[in-house]
């Protein structure tokens, strides 16, 4: 990921969601009916959030994916305001994806997704999109759209550098050619799932041993840079013999939605801008701390100037 990075184009091929965010005292339980304190509508989707993070961090960025014809203006406007190119986004005769998000007073959230247009991408559309990119360009993926195996295969054939954030983790991740990822951006739950799938080894207590989890992931994916985010315990980076640890910047959590997306966007964009890995980890940690202190998804993501000036 080191050579000619500054000339590379970056494509986020991913989801665009309308987020309906409900402020609740606690997450609704099975069989329970609760009232929410408020409801707000935000632009979200892991793909859109990551594109906004790239755009606000000053990288030239293209978003590809699919939205509904009738309900997507706010999603496209949000991307364009952040400087993201939107001409590769398809408009479909169905509704855009959406997310129902419960947010508690201590900033925790839980999310239910409806795929909508995010799940209507065709192979032809994927192929046509990738034709705009060439060897050395970056492809950033999450797990909220269809055609993922095909997109990864085709991007690999073109020599694109693939960054994969396998989130949300589900059974579809096992169908991906994970060995093509140049960089895996994982939280500890996603890391554990990949360790469980990849070996006959015991994985009990691995959540309490993140360094060991990282070592196992590096053994399974020796070609990938791995960033393992550990919530309040910061993040670990590994590649070959390189290892780095980055603590979190402590802030009062208002809403953790899009914190991981902000981290991914700022980490990769910082590397593209020529930062060292430790500098990129620090910048990503600072950016996501700022996002956690604000409400909403895309709208909570800071600009690079805000990140540089923040005294955390
Ligand atoms: O990562 C946060 C995002 O996950 C939300 O914006 C929601 O749309 C879901 O995709």
PDB file of N, CA and C and ligand atoms in Angstrom, residues 15 17-19 43-46 49 98-99 101 111 113 144 257-258 261 297, ligand 1:
ATOM      1  N   UNK A  15     -22.926   0.711   1.145  1.00  0.00           N
ATOM      2  CA  UNK A  15     -24.325   1.016   1.451  1.00  0.00           C
ATOM      3  C   UNK A  15     -24.571   2.506   1.674  1.00  0.00           C
ATOM      4  N   UNK A  17     -27.773   4.439   3.668  1.00  0.00           N
ATOM      5  CA  UNK A  17     -28.998   4.214   4.438  1.00  0.00           C
ATOM      6  C   UNK A  17     -29.573   5.518   4.951  1.00  0.00           C
ATOM      7  N   UNK A  18     -30.898   5.528   5.093  1.00  0.00           N
ATOM      8  CA  UNK A  18     -31.528   6.578   5.891  1.00  0.00           C
ATOM      9  C   UNK A  18     -31.617   6.010   7.301  1.00  0.00           C
ATOM     10  N   UNK A  19     -30.992   6.690   8.259  1.00  0.00           N
ATOM     11  CA  UNK A  19     -30.968   6.211   9.649  1.00  0.00           C
ATOM     12  C   UNK A  19     -32.103   6.877  10.434  1.00  0.00           C
ATOM     13  N   UNK A  43     -28.398  10.785   7.616  1.00  0.00           N
ATOM     14  CA  UNK A  43     -27.809  10.007   6.526  1.00  0.00           C
ATOM     15  C   UNK A  43     -26.815   9.021   7.128  1.00  0.00           C
ATOM     16  N   UNK A  44     -26.868   7.762   6.694  1.00  0.00           N
ATOM     17  CA  UNK A  44     -25.959   6.760   7.239  1.00  0.00           C
ATOM     18  C   UNK A  44     -25.705   5.652   6.236  1.00  0.00           C
ATOM     19  N   UNK A  45     -25.421   4.490   6.790  1.00  0.00           N
ATOM     20  CA  UNK A  45     -24.935   3.376   5.973  1.00  0.00           C
ATOM     21  C   UNK A  45     -23.429   3.363   6.126  1.00  0.00           C
ATOM     22  N   UNK A  46     -22.867   2.172   6.366  1.00  0.00           N
ATOM     23  CA  UNK A  46     -21.418   2.124   6.596  1.00  0.00           C
ATOM     24  C   UNK A  46     -20.648   2.665   5.395  1.00  0.00           C
ATOM     25  N   UNK A  49     -21.029   6.553   5.308  1.00  0.00           N
ATOM     26  CA  UNK A  49     -20.251   7.165   6.400  1.00  0.00           C
ATOM     27  C   UNK A  49     -18.758   7.148   6.073  1.00  0.00           C
ATOM     28  N   UNK A  98     -32.506   1.414   4.751  1.00  0.00           N
ATOM     29  CA  UNK A  98     -32.632   2.219   5.962  1.00  0.00           C
ATOM     30  C   UNK A  98     -32.211   1.424   7.190  1.00  0.00           C
ATOM     31  N   UNK A  99     -32.014   2.159   8.275  1.00  0.00           N
ATOM     32  CA  UNK A  99     -31.605   1.528   9.537  1.00  0.00           C
ATOM     33  C   UNK A  99     -32.473   2.085  10.656  1.00  0.00           C
ATOM     34  N   UNK A 101     -32.306   2.617  14.480  1.00  0.00           N
ATOM     35  CA  UNK A 101     -31.224   2.640  15.472  1.00  0.00           C
ATOM     36  C   UNK A 101     -31.775   3.070  16.829  1.00  0.00           C
ATOM     37  N   UNK A 111     -28.665  -1.702  16.083  1.00  0.00           N
ATOM     38  CA  UNK A 111     -29.087  -1.318  14.721  1.00  0.00           C
ATOM     39  C   UNK A 111     -29.790  -2.471  14.029  1.00  0.00           C
ATOM     40  N   UNK A 113     -31.185  -3.359  10.132  1.00  0.00           N
ATOM     41  CA  UNK A 113     -31.063  -2.865   8.758  1.00  0.00           C
ATOM     42  C   UNK A 113     -32.171  -3.372   7.852  1.00  0.00           C
ATOM     43  N   UNK A 144     -22.621  -4.496   3.565  1.00  0.00           N
ATOM     44  CA  UNK A 144     -24.049  -4.122   3.546  1.00  0.00           C
ATOM     45  C   UNK A 144     -24.598  -4.030   2.126  1.00  0.00           C
ATOM     46  N   UNK A 257     -22.609   5.687  16.897  1.00  0.00           N
ATOM     47  CA  UNK A 257     -22.875   5.336  15.493  1.00  0.00           C
ATOM     48  C   UNK A 257     -21.818   5.997  14.594  1.00  0.00           C
ATOM     49  N   UNK A 258     -21.269   5.234  13.684  1.00  0.00           N
ATOM     50  CA  UNK A 258     -20.291   5.713  12.684  1.00  0.00           C
ATOM     51  C   UNK A 258     -18.890   5.938  13.252  1.00  0.00           C
ATOM     52  N   UNK A 261     -16.694   3.682  11.274  1.00  0.00           N
ATOM     53  CA  UNK A 261     -16.591   4.158   9.882  1.00  0.00           C
ATOM     54  C   UNK A 261     -15.642   5.351   9.796  1.00  0.00           C
ATOM     55  N   UNK A 297     -24.857   9.830  12.289  1.00  0.00           N
ATOM     56  CA  UNK A 297     -23.819   9.047  11.614  1.00  0.00           C
ATOM     57  C   UNK A 297     -22.940   9.976  10.778  1.00  0.00           C
TER      58      UNK A 297
HETATM   59  O1  LIG B   1     -21.836   2.054  11.118  1.00  0.00           O
HETATM   60  C1  LIG B   1     -23.009   2.768  11.360  1.00  0.00           C
HETATM   61  C2  LIG B   1     -24.023   2.537  10.284  1.00  0.00           C
HETATM   62  O2  LIG B   1     -24.452   1.191  10.327  1.00  0.00           O
HETATM   63  C3  LIG B   1     -25.300   3.339  10.414  1.00  0.00           C
HETATM   64  O3  LIG B   1     -25.204   4.606   9.802  1.00  0.00           O
HETATM   65  C4  LIG B   1     -26.355   2.419   9.824  1.00  0.00           C
HETATM   66  O4  LIG B   1     -26.935   2.893   8.653  1.00  0.00           O
HETATM   67  C5  LIG B   1     -25.668   1.078   9.620  1.00  0.00           C
HETATM   68  O5  LIG B   1     -25.346   0.856   8.322  1.00  0.00           O
END
